[in-house]
Amino acid sequence: MNSIAQRLESVREHITHAEKQAGRPPGSVQLLAVSKTRPAEDLRAALGAGQTRFGESYLQDARPKITALADAPIEWHFIGPIQSNKTREIAEHFAWVHSVERLKIARRLSEQRPPELPPLNVCLQINTSGEASKAGASPAEALTLARSIAELPRLRLRGLMTLPAPAGDFEQQRVPFRQLRQLFDQLNAEGLALDTLSMGMTDDLEAAIAEGSTIVRIGTAVFGARAPNKGRGTKDE
Ligand SMILES: *Cc1c(COP(=O)(O)O)cnc(C)c1O
């Protein structure tokens, strides 16, 4: 048994345990394997162990893998920062985008989504940390933005995503996730039919699941530690 298969198995057990702890039904949380910076062979190993959803943050890094793995039944999720000049390729090659934070980007993705493909699933990324340097729309502008995005013909607004600053303990980790869930509930009460909360990574997946996450985005626990400087939130150049 290879080590990626073993790691995947243990992440799945971890998720099942957290679902149980939170009193949630088994299978209510999906695992997105974050494969940024990993070679295609690593994704093949995960595929061999039954993983078909992969998350990528940098287009340059993702493109050769998407080509190399074109024969495989993979659902590609884009989770990184989006520059306007990259929207066409993202709209053409991905099934999901978790990191939409501006209407301009959403409009381009909708216009550029090829007509033969189903609508692109998107999440609105929310800045739950309140730091100017962090990516994401502010909670205050979420409703207006979500309504506008939901009207775009070639997108399907599925929910909200957040990437909080690392926090020390479990209770602190829960704070931004609870905030995202409350926002999700508010938007649904306003008539938006959202079904996705994309929250939780290797170090905070239990807290995210306790607060209602439906997709956890896990890199390190599945593939091992990344090389330094190839971590979170770097621009795609
Ligand atoms: C890298 C990344 C992850 C995965 O982080 P790990 O700590 O390795 O699990 C999740 N979400 C986003 C947006 C990322 O950039």
PDB file of C-alpha atoms and ligand atoms in Angstrom:
ATOM      1  CA  MET A   1       0.000   0.000   0.000  1.00  0.00           C
ATOM      2  CA  ASN A   2       1.524   3.339  -0.934  1.00  0.00           C
ATOM      3  CA  SER A   3       1.748   6.166   1.504  1.00  0.00           C
ATOM      4  CA  ILE A   4      -0.689   8.506  -0.269  1.00  0.00           C
ATOM      5  CA  ALA A   5      -3.317   5.738  -0.111  1.00  0.00           C
ATOM      6  CA  GLN A   6      -2.599   5.289   3.602  1.00  0.00           C
ATOM      7  CA  ARG A   7      -2.784   9.000   4.247  1.00  0.00           C
ATOM      8  CA  LEU A   8      -6.065   9.265   2.387  1.00  0.00           C
ATOM      9  CA  GLU A   9      -7.481   6.420   4.406  1.00  0.00           C
ATOM     10  CA  SER A  10      -6.510   8.135   7.624  1.00  0.00           C
ATOM     11  CA  VAL A  11      -7.947  11.510   6.496  1.00  0.00           C
ATOM     12  CA  ARG A  12     -11.228   9.757   5.647  1.00  0.00           C
ATOM     13  CA  GLU A  13     -11.320   8.173   9.107  1.00  0.00           C
ATOM     14  CA  HIS A  14     -10.594  11.549  10.621  1.00  0.00           C
ATOM     15  CA  ILE A  15     -13.500  13.117   8.722  1.00  0.00           C
ATOM     16  CA  THR A  16     -15.870  10.292   9.696  1.00  0.00           C
ATOM     17  CA  HIS A  17     -14.873  10.701  13.322  1.00  0.00           C
ATOM     18  CA  ALA A  18     -15.424  14.477  13.215  1.00  0.00           C
ATOM     19  CA  GLU A  19     -18.844  13.996  11.568  1.00  0.00           C
ATOM     20  CA  LYS A  20     -19.801  11.630  14.374  1.00  0.00           C
ATOM     21  CA  GLN A  21     -18.493  13.999  17.075  1.00  0.00           C
ATOM     22  CA  ALA A  22     -20.555  16.792  15.563  1.00  0.00           C
ATOM     23  CA  GLY A  23     -23.677  14.618  15.373  1.00  0.00           C
ATOM     24  CA  ARG A  24     -23.732  14.887  11.601  1.00  0.00           C
ATOM     25  CA  PRO A  25     -24.637  12.058   9.208  1.00  0.00           C
ATOM     26  CA  PRO A  26     -21.756  10.029   7.764  1.00  0.00           C
ATOM     27  CA  GLY A  27     -20.874  11.255   4.273  1.00  0.00           C
ATOM     28  CA  SER A  28     -22.107  14.809   4.844  1.00  0.00           C
ATOM     29  CA  VAL A  29     -18.576  16.207   4.418  1.00  0.00           C
ATOM     30  CA  GLN A  30     -16.760  15.827   1.108  1.00  0.00           C
ATOM     31  CA  LEU A  31     -13.000  15.582   0.854  1.00  0.00           C
ATOM     32  CA  LEU A  32     -11.301  17.835  -1.683  1.00  0.00           C
ATOM     33  CA  ALA A  33      -7.667  16.705  -2.057  1.00  0.00           C
ATOM     34  CA  VAL A  34      -5.564  19.854  -2.504  1.00  0.00           C
ATOM     35  CA  SER A  35      -2.898  18.822  -5.008  1.00  0.00           C
ATOM     36  CA  LYS A  36      -1.215  22.187  -5.662  1.00  0.00           C
ATOM     37  CA  THR A  37       2.550  21.815  -6.238  1.00  0.00           C
ATOM     38  CA  ARG A  38       2.236  18.001  -6.426  1.00  0.00           C
ATOM     39  CA  PRO A  39       3.279  16.027  -9.505  1.00  0.00           C
ATOM     40  CA  ALA A  40       0.688  14.165 -11.582  1.00  0.00           C
ATOM     41  CA  GLU A  41       1.988  10.825 -10.204  1.00  0.00           C
ATOM     42  CA  ASP A  42       0.818  11.820  -6.738  1.00  0.00           C
ATOM     43  CA  LEU A  43      -2.654  12.529  -8.077  1.00  0.00           C
ATOM     44  CA  ARG A  44      -2.627   9.152  -9.852  1.00  0.00           C
ATOM     45  CA  ALA A  45      -1.820   7.490  -6.544  1.00  0.00           C
ATOM     46  CA  ALA A  46      -4.744   9.260  -4.870  1.00  0.00           C
ATOM     47  CA  LEU A  47      -7.006   8.367  -7.798  1.00  0.00           C
ATOM     48  CA  GLY A  48      -5.999   4.742  -7.382  1.00  0.00           C
ATOM     49  CA  ALA A  49      -7.240   5.015  -3.808  1.00  0.00           C
ATOM     50  CA  GLY A  50     -10.617   6.344  -4.959  1.00  0.00           C
ATOM     51  CA  GLN A  51     -10.088  10.115  -4.700  1.00  0.00           C
ATOM     52  CA  THR A  52     -11.603  11.985  -7.670  1.00  0.00           C
ATOM     53  CA  ARG A  53     -11.964  15.596  -6.445  1.00  0.00           C
ATOM     54  CA  PHE A  54      -8.779  17.650  -6.621  1.00  0.00           C
ATOM     55  CA  GLY A  55      -8.145  21.285  -5.713  1.00  0.00           C
ATOM     56  CA  GLU A  56      -5.526  23.474  -7.419  1.00  0.00           C
ATOM     57  CA  SER A  57      -4.432  27.022  -6.560  1.00  0.00           C
ATOM     58  CA  TYR A  58      -2.142  28.007  -9.426  1.00  0.00           C
ATOM     59  CA  LEU A  59      -3.163  27.717 -13.058  1.00  0.00           C
ATOM     60  CA  GLN A  60       0.400  27.297 -14.364  1.00  0.00           C
ATOM     61  CA  ASP A  61       0.915  24.377 -12.025  1.00  0.00           C
ATOM     62  CA  ALA A  62      -2.491  22.832 -12.718  1.00  0.00           C
ATOM     63  CA  ARG A  63      -2.572  22.930 -16.543  1.00  0.00           C
ATOM     64  CA  PRO A  64       0.025  20.203 -17.247  1.00  0.00           C
ATOM     65  CA  LYS A  65      -1.638  17.931 -14.682  1.00  0.00           C
ATOM     66  CA  ILE A  66      -5.076  18.454 -16.207  1.00  0.00           C
ATOM     67  CA  THR A  67      -3.586  17.472 -19.586  1.00  0.00           C
ATOM     68  CA  ALA A  68      -1.658  14.501 -18.197  1.00  0.00           C
ATOM     69  CA  LEU A  69      -4.721  13.202 -16.379  1.00  0.00           C
ATOM     70  CA  ALA A  70      -7.258  13.915 -19.129  1.00  0.00           C
ATOM     71  CA  ASP A  71      -8.172  10.211 -19.248  1.00  0.00           C
ATOM     72  CA  ALA A  72      -9.141  10.137 -15.548  1.00  0.00           C
ATOM     73  CA  PRO A  73     -12.604  10.918 -14.127  1.00  0.00           C
ATOM     74  CA  ILE A  74     -11.383  13.924 -12.126  1.00  0.00           C
ATOM     75  CA  GLU A  75     -13.498  16.823 -10.881  1.00  0.00           C
ATOM     76  CA  TRP A  76     -11.151  19.837 -10.815  1.00  0.00           C
ATOM     77  CA  HIS A  77     -11.709  22.621  -8.262  1.00  0.00           C
ATOM     78  CA  PHE A  78      -9.905  25.965  -8.488  1.00  0.00           C
ATOM     79  CA  ILE A  79      -9.206  27.360  -5.013  1.00  0.00           C
ATOM     80  CA  GLY A  80      -6.519  30.039  -5.537  1.00  0.00           C
ATOM     81  CA  PRO A  81      -6.425  33.783  -6.158  1.00  0.00           C
ATOM     82  CA  ILE A  82      -7.888  34.675  -9.584  1.00  0.00           C
ATOM     83  CA  GLN A  83      -6.476  37.313 -11.899  1.00  0.00           C
ATOM     84  CA  SER A  84      -8.736  38.572 -14.712  1.00  0.00           C
ATOM     85  CA  ASN A  85      -6.413  37.306 -17.427  1.00  0.00           C
ATOM     86  CA  LYS A  86      -6.760  33.744 -16.094  1.00  0.00           C
ATOM     87  CA  THR A  87     -10.554  33.494 -16.026  1.00  0.00           C
ATOM     88  CA  ARG A  88     -10.932  31.954 -19.497  1.00  0.00           C
ATOM     89  CA  GLU A  89      -8.704  28.980 -18.755  1.00  0.00           C
ATOM     90  CA  ILE A  90     -10.320  28.495 -15.376  1.00  0.00           C
ATOM     91  CA  ALA A  91     -13.799  28.585 -16.954  1.00  0.00           C
ATOM     92  CA  GLU A  92     -12.691  26.021 -19.544  1.00  0.00           C
ATOM     93  CA  HIS A  93     -10.931  23.495 -17.339  1.00  0.00           C
ATOM     94  CA  PHE A  94     -12.558  23.457 -13.923  1.00  0.00           C
ATOM     95  CA  ALA A  95     -15.895  22.200 -12.583  1.00  0.00           C
ATOM     96  CA  TRP A  96     -15.794  24.345  -9.448  1.00  0.00           C
ATOM     97  CA  VAL A  97     -14.243  27.666  -8.368  1.00  0.00           C
ATOM     98  CA  HIS A  98     -14.125  28.298  -4.606  1.00  0.00           C
ATOM     99  CA  SER A  99     -12.319  31.631  -4.679  1.00  0.00           C
ATOM    100  CA  VAL A 100     -14.668  34.115  -6.351  1.00  0.00           C
ATOM    101  CA  GLU A 101     -14.481  37.386  -4.447  1.00  0.00           C
ATOM    102  CA  ARG A 102     -15.439  40.077  -6.983  1.00  0.00           C
ATOM    103  CA  LEU A 103     -18.343  40.538  -9.397  1.00  0.00           C
ATOM    104  CA  LYS A 104     -16.004  41.385 -12.251  1.00  0.00           C
ATOM    105  CA  ILE A 105     -14.336  37.979 -11.993  1.00  0.00           C
ATOM    106  CA  ALA A 106     -17.698  36.205 -11.689  1.00  0.00           C
ATOM    107  CA  ARG A 107     -18.978  37.958 -14.841  1.00  0.00           C
ATOM    108  CA  ARG A 108     -15.933  36.934 -16.817  1.00  0.00           C
ATOM    109  CA  LEU A 109     -16.195  33.332 -15.650  1.00  0.00           C
ATOM    110  CA  SER A 110     -19.853  33.253 -16.685  1.00  0.00           C
ATOM    111  CA  GLU A 111     -19.172  34.820 -20.103  1.00  0.00           C
ATOM    112  CA  GLN A 112     -16.240  32.514 -20.748  1.00  0.00           C
ATOM    113  CA  ARG A 113     -17.775  29.245 -19.580  1.00  0.00           C
ATOM    114  CA  PRO A 114     -17.959  27.083 -22.729  1.00  0.00           C
ATOM    115  CA  PRO A 115     -21.588  26.476 -23.793  1.00  0.00           C
ATOM    116  CA  GLU A 116     -21.106  22.700 -24.081  1.00  0.00           C
ATOM    117  CA  LEU A 117     -20.158  22.415 -20.398  1.00  0.00           C
ATOM    118  CA  PRO A 118     -22.613  22.526 -17.481  1.00  0.00           C
ATOM    119  CA  PRO A 119     -22.706  25.779 -15.473  1.00  0.00           C
ATOM    120  CA  LEU A 120     -19.578  26.397 -13.407  1.00  0.00           C
ATOM    121  CA  ASN A 121     -20.133  25.763  -9.686  1.00  0.00           C
ATOM    122  CA  VAL A 122     -18.842  28.675  -7.627  1.00  0.00           C
ATOM    123  CA  CYS A 123     -18.390  29.676  -4.021  1.00  0.00           C
ATOM    124  CA  LEU A 124     -18.056  33.246  -2.846  1.00  0.00           C
ATOM    125  CA  GLN A 125     -14.884  33.601  -0.784  1.00  0.00           C
ATOM    126  CA  ILE A 126     -15.427  35.545   2.425  1.00  0.00           C
ATOM    127  CA  ASN A 127     -12.799  37.261   4.539  1.00  0.00           C
ATOM    128  CA  THR A 128     -13.704  36.130   8.039  1.00  0.00           C
ATOM    129  CA  SER A 129     -10.458  37.377   9.592  1.00  0.00           C
ATOM    130  CA  GLY A 130     -11.107  41.056   9.004  1.00  0.00           C
ATOM    131  CA  GLU A 131      -7.511  41.661   7.910  1.00  0.00           C
ATOM    132  CA  ALA A 132      -7.079  43.912   4.900  1.00  0.00           C
ATOM    133  CA  SER A 133      -4.349  41.615   3.568  1.00  0.00           C
ATOM    134  CA  LYS A 134      -6.579  38.534   3.531  1.00  0.00           C
ATOM    135  CA  ALA A 135      -8.456  37.520   0.411  1.00  0.00           C
ATOM    136  CA  GLY A 136     -12.226  37.475   0.200  1.00  0.00           C
ATOM    137  CA  ALA A 137     -15.258  39.732   0.145  1.00  0.00           C
ATOM    138  CA  SER A 138     -16.340  41.307   3.421  1.00  0.00           C
ATOM    139  CA  PRO A 139     -19.350  39.749   5.175  1.00  0.00           C
ATOM    140  CA  ALA A 140     -21.129  43.117   4.808  1.00  0.00           C
ATOM    141  CA  GLU A 141     -21.063  42.956   1.011  1.00  0.00           C
ATOM    142  CA  ALA A 142     -21.847  39.233   0.773  1.00  0.00           C
ATOM    143  CA  LEU A 143     -25.601  39.459   0.230  1.00  0.00           C
ATOM    144  CA  THR A 144     -25.418  42.004  -2.605  1.00  0.00           C
ATOM    145  CA  LEU A 145     -22.585  40.121  -4.266  1.00  0.00           C
ATOM    146  CA  ALA A 146     -24.253  36.735  -3.869  1.00  0.00           C
ATOM    147  CA  ARG A 147     -27.480  38.031  -5.434  1.00  0.00           C
ATOM    148  CA  SER A 148     -25.595  39.402  -8.443  1.00  0.00           C
ATOM    149  CA  ILE A 149     -23.546  36.237  -8.893  1.00  0.00           C
ATOM    150  CA  ALA A 150     -26.633  34.034  -8.585  1.00  0.00           C
ATOM    151  CA  GLU A 151     -28.117  35.818 -11.616  1.00  0.00           C
ATOM    152  CA  LEU A 152     -25.210  35.067 -13.938  1.00  0.00           C
ATOM    153  CA  PRO A 153     -26.410  32.526 -16.496  1.00  0.00           C
ATOM    154  CA  ARG A 154     -23.376  30.247 -16.765  1.00  0.00           C
ATOM    155  CA  LEU A 155     -22.551  30.062 -13.057  1.00  0.00           C
ATOM    156  CA  ARG A 156     -24.241  28.157 -10.284  1.00  0.00           C
ATOM    157  CA  LEU A 157     -23.668  29.802  -6.922  1.00  0.00           C
ATOM    158  CA  ARG A 158     -23.253  26.885  -4.503  1.00  0.00           C
ATOM    159  CA  GLY A 159     -22.079  28.532  -1.312  1.00  0.00           C
ATOM    160  CA  LEU A 160     -19.346  30.235   0.662  1.00  0.00           C
ATOM    161  CA  MET A 161     -15.659  29.599   1.235  1.00  0.00           C
ATOM    162  CA  THR A 162     -13.203  30.933   3.787  1.00  0.00           C
ATOM    163  CA  LEU A 163      -9.490  30.622   4.469  1.00  0.00           C
ATOM    164  CA  PRO A 164      -9.001  31.988   7.980  1.00  0.00           C
ATOM    165  CA  ALA A 165      -5.715  32.979   9.528  1.00  0.00           C
ATOM    166  CA  PRO A 166      -4.268  30.047  11.525  1.00  0.00           C
ATOM    167  CA  ALA A 167      -5.637  29.962  15.090  1.00  0.00           C
ATOM    168  CA  GLY A 168      -4.321  28.277  18.184  1.00  0.00           C
ATOM    169  CA  ASP A 169      -6.907  26.043  19.757  1.00  0.00           C
ATOM    170  CA  PHE A 170     -10.131  24.370  18.731  1.00  0.00           C
ATOM    171  CA  GLU A 171     -12.450  27.032  20.173  1.00  0.00           C
ATOM    172  CA  GLN A 172     -10.541  29.834  18.430  1.00  0.00           C
ATOM    173  CA  GLN A 173     -10.558  27.878  15.184  1.00  0.00           C
ATOM    174  CA  ARG A 174     -14.338  27.598  15.348  1.00  0.00           C
ATOM    175  CA  VAL A 175     -14.945  31.374  15.425  1.00  0.00           C
ATOM    176  CA  PRO A 176     -14.481  32.213  11.707  1.00  0.00           C
ATOM    177  CA  PHE A 177     -16.229  29.000  10.672  1.00  0.00           C
ATOM    178  CA  ARG A 178     -19.234  29.825  12.840  1.00  0.00           C
ATOM    179  CA  GLN A 179     -19.281  33.295  11.298  1.00  0.00           C
ATOM    180  CA  LEU A 180     -19.284  31.790   7.797  1.00  0.00           C
ATOM    181  CA  ARG A 181     -22.091  29.391   8.682  1.00  0.00           C
ATOM    182  CA  GLN A 182     -24.212  32.201  10.141  1.00  0.00           C
ATOM    183  CA  LEU A 183     -23.704  34.196   6.963  1.00  0.00           C
ATOM    184  CA  PHE A 184     -24.677  31.115   4.937  1.00  0.00           C
ATOM    185  CA  ASP A 185     -27.887  30.781   6.992  1.00  0.00           C
ATOM    186  CA  GLN A 186     -28.672  34.468   6.480  1.00  0.00           C
ATOM    187  CA  LEU A 187     -28.205  34.253   2.728  1.00  0.00           C
ATOM    188  CA  ASN A 188     -30.423  31.188   2.555  1.00  0.00           C
ATOM    189  CA  ALA A 189     -33.059  32.995   4.619  1.00  0.00           C
ATOM    190  CA  GLU A 190     -32.892  35.724   1.945  1.00  0.00           C
ATOM    191  CA  GLY A 191     -33.790  33.143  -0.679  1.00  0.00           C
ATOM    192  CA  LEU A 192     -30.406  32.105  -2.048  1.00  0.00           C
ATOM    193  CA  ALA A 193     -30.372  28.310  -2.344  1.00  0.00           C
ATOM    194  CA  LEU A 194     -26.857  27.603  -1.097  1.00  0.00           C
ATOM    195  CA  ASP A 195     -25.750  24.056  -0.241  1.00  0.00           C
ATOM    196  CA  THR A 196     -21.983  24.361   0.209  1.00  0.00           C
ATOM    197  CA  LEU A 197     -19.708  25.546   2.992  1.00  0.00           C
ATOM    198  CA  SER A 198     -16.108  25.149   1.825  1.00  0.00           C
ATOM    199  CA  MET A 199     -14.112  25.401   5.027  1.00  0.00           C
ATOM    200  CA  GLY A 200     -11.456  23.431   6.896  1.00  0.00           C
ATOM    201  CA  MET A 201      -7.898  22.421   6.014  1.00  0.00           C
ATOM    202  CA  THR A 202      -5.380  19.992   7.498  1.00  0.00           C
ATOM    203  CA  ASP A 203      -4.984  21.824  10.810  1.00  0.00           C
ATOM    204  CA  ASP A 204      -8.572  22.874  11.453  1.00  0.00           C
ATOM    205  CA  LEU A 205     -10.832  20.310   9.830  1.00  0.00           C
ATOM    206  CA  GLU A 206     -12.539  19.187  13.076  1.00  0.00           C
ATOM    207  CA  ALA A 207     -13.479  22.765  13.972  1.00  0.00           C
ATOM    208  CA  ALA A 208     -14.831  23.327  10.450  1.00  0.00           C
ATOM    209  CA  ILE A 209     -16.866  20.120  10.528  1.00  0.00           C
ATOM    210  CA  ALA A 210     -18.218  21.012  13.965  1.00  0.00           C
ATOM    211  CA  GLU A 211     -19.494  24.273  12.434  1.00  0.00           C
ATOM    212  CA  GLY A 212     -21.129  22.683   9.407  1.00  0.00           C
ATOM    213  CA  SER A 213     -18.485  22.407   6.674  1.00  0.00           C
ATOM    214  CA  THR A 214     -19.632  20.419   3.625  1.00  0.00           C
ATOM    215  CA  ILE A 215     -16.270  20.400   1.788  1.00  0.00           C
ATOM    216  CA  VAL A 216     -12.914  20.254   3.541  1.00  0.00           C
ATOM    217  CA  ARG A 217      -9.877  21.195   1.442  1.00  0.00           C
ATOM    218  CA  ILE A 218      -6.996  19.007   2.557  1.00  0.00           C
ATOM    219  CA  GLY A 219      -3.455  19.148   1.152  1.00  0.00           C
ATOM    220  CA  THR A 220      -0.757  18.310   3.691  1.00  0.00           C
ATOM    221  CA  ALA A 221      -2.562  15.442   5.418  1.00  0.00           C
ATOM    222  CA  VAL A 222      -3.115  13.723   2.054  1.00  0.00           C
ATOM    223  CA  PHE A 223       0.141  14.403   0.197  1.00  0.00           C
ATOM    224  CA  GLY A 224       2.649  15.283   2.946  1.00  0.00           C
ATOM    225  CA  ALA A 225       4.308  18.631   3.670  1.00  0.00           C
ATOM    226  CA  ARG A 226       4.754  21.010   0.731  1.00  0.00           C
ATOM    227  CA  ALA A 227       8.089  22.610  -0.151  1.00  0.00           C
ATOM    228  CA  PRO A 228       8.542  25.986   1.607  1.00  0.00           C
ATOM    229  CA  ASN A 229       7.211  29.071  -0.263  1.00  0.00           C
ATOM    230  CA  LYS A 230       4.666  26.921  -2.041  1.00  0.00           C
ATOM    231  CA  GLY A 231       1.980  27.379   0.508  1.00  0.00           C
ATOM    232  CA  ARG A 232      -1.192  29.356   0.793  1.00  0.00           C
ATOM    233  CA  GLY A 233      -2.401  32.367  -1.012  1.00  0.00           C
ATOM    234  CA  THR A 234       0.557  33.130  -3.295  1.00  0.00           C
ATOM    235  CA  LYS A 235      -0.289  34.823  -6.596  1.00  0.00           C
ATOM    236  CA  ASP A 236      -0.489  32.697  -9.710  1.00  0.00           C
ATOM    237  CA  GLU A 237       2.165  33.999 -12.095  1.00  0.00           C
TER     238      GLU A 237
HETATM  239  C1  LIG B   1      -3.204  25.008   0.291  1.00  0.00           C
HETATM  240  C2  LIG B   1      -4.642  25.245   0.541  1.00  0.00           C
HETATM  241  C3  LIG B   1      -5.386  24.319   1.279  1.00  0.00           C
HETATM  242  C4  LIG B   1      -4.804  23.059   1.905  1.00  0.00           C
HETATM  243  O1  LIG B   1      -4.003  23.360   2.994  1.00  0.00           O
HETATM  244  P1  LIG B   1      -3.381  22.211   3.945  1.00  0.00           P
HETATM  245  O2  LIG B   1      -3.068  22.922   5.183  1.00  0.00           O
HETATM  246  O3  LIG B   1      -2.176  21.702   3.218  1.00  0.00           O
HETATM  247  O4  LIG B   1      -4.405  21.161   4.097  1.00  0.00           O
HETATM  248  C5  LIG B   1      -6.744  24.569   1.432  1.00  0.00           C
HETATM  249  N1  LIG B   1      -7.329  25.659   0.893  1.00  0.00           N
HETATM  250  C6  LIG B   1      -6.638  26.573   0.179  1.00  0.00           C
HETATM  251  C7  LIG B   1      -7.351  27.755  -0.378  1.00  0.00           C
HETATM  252  C8  LIG B   1      -5.269  26.393  -0.001  1.00  0.00           C
HETATM  253  O5  LIG B   1      -4.595  27.326  -0.709  1.00  0.00           O
END
